[in-house]
Coordinates of C-alpha atoms in Angstrom, one line a residue:
X884 CA -57.3 -20.0 -29.6
X885 CA -57.2 -21.4 -26.1
X886 CA -53.6 -22.0 -24.8
X887 CA -53.3 -24.7 -22.2
X888 CA -51.2 -24.4 -19.1
X889 CA -48.3 -26.8 -18.3
X890 CA -48.8 -28.5 -14.9
X891 CA -45.6 -30.2 -13.8
X892 CA -47.2 -33.6 -13.8
X893 CA -48.1 -33.3 -17.4
X894 CA -44.7 -31.9 -18.4
X895 CA -43.0 -34.8 -16.6
X896 CA -45.4 -37.7 -16.5
X897 CA -42.7 -40.2 -15.6
X898 CA -42.2 -38.3 -12.3
X899 CA -45.9 -38.0 -11.4
X900 CA -45.7 -40.1 -8.2
X901 CA -42.3 -38.6 -7.2
X902 CA -43.7 -35.0 -7.6
X903 CA -46.5 -35.8 -5.2
X904 CA -44.1 -37.4 -2.7
X905 CA -41.5 -34.6 -2.9
X906 CA -44.2 -31.9 -2.5
X907 CA -45.1 -33.6 0.9
X908 CA -41.5 -34.4 2.1
X909 CA -39.3 -31.7 0.7
X910 CA -40.0 -28.0 1.7
X911 CA -37.7 -26.6 -0.9
X912 CA -39.3 -28.6 -3.7
X913 CA -42.8 -27.7 -2.4
X914 CA -41.8 -23.9 -2.5
X915 CA -40.4 -24.2 -6.1
X916 CA -43.4 -26.2 -7.1
X917 CA -45.8 -23.5 -5.8
X918 CA -43.8 -20.7 -7.6
X919 CA -43.9 -22.8 -10.8
X920 CA -47.6 -23.4 -10.5
X921 CA -48.3 -19.6 -9.9
X922 CA -46.0 -18.6 -12.8
X923 CA -47.6 -21.2 -15.1
X924 CA -51.1 -20.0 -14.3
X925 CA -50.1 -16.3 -14.8
X926 CA -48.7 -17.1 -18.2
X927 CA -51.8 -18.9 -19.1
X928 CA -54.0 -16.1 -18.1
X929 CA -52.0 -13.7 -20.1
X930 CA -51.9 -15.9 -23.2
X931 CA -55.6 -16.5 -23.1
X932 CA -56.3 -12.7 -22.7
X933 CA -57.8 -13.1 -19.2
X934 CA -55.3 -10.6 -17.9
X935 CA -53.1 -8.2 -19.8
X936 CA -49.4 -8.2 -19.5
X937 CA -47.0 -6.2 -21.6
X938 CA -44.9 -8.3 -24.0
X939 CA -41.7 -7.9 -22.0
X940 CA -43.5 -8.8 -18.7
X941 CA -44.9 -11.9 -20.2
X942 CA -41.5 -12.9 -21.6
X943 CA -39.9 -12.4 -18.2
X944 CA -42.6 -14.5 -16.6
X945 CA -42.0 -17.2 -19.1
X946 CA -38.2 -17.1 -18.3
X947 CA -39.0 -17.4 -14.6
X948 CA -41.3 -20.4 -15.3
X949 CA -38.7 -22.3 -17.4
X950 CA -36.0 -21.6 -14.8
X951 CA -38.3 -23.0 -12.0
X952 CA -39.1 -26.0 -14.3
X953 CA -35.4 -26.6 -14.8
X954 CA -34.7 -26.5 -11.0
X955 CA -37.6 -28.8 -10.3
X956 CA -36.5 -31.3 -13.0
X957 CA -33.0 -31.3 -11.6
X958 CA -34.4 -32.1 -8.1
X959 CA -36.6 -34.9 -9.5
X960 CA -33.7 -36.4 -11.3
X961 CA -31.3 -36.4 -8.3
X962 CA -33.8 -37.5 -5.7
X963 CA -33.3 -41.0 -4.5

């Protein structure tokens, strides 16, 4: 079964335009966004058996992804 990845614009469609703007105007947001995107792609590759990761490594990567997602969501909520 194919597992889909979770791009931030799909996770938070209500912030799609703000995500684009903040990637261009906020270096910290852009850095976190890039880290989230890489972590999400790595989780997706592991879950779809493209790359092998030990269970513990995959769980740790998922924790990193959710932490980054939480930080990005907070920045999106508090941005004016």
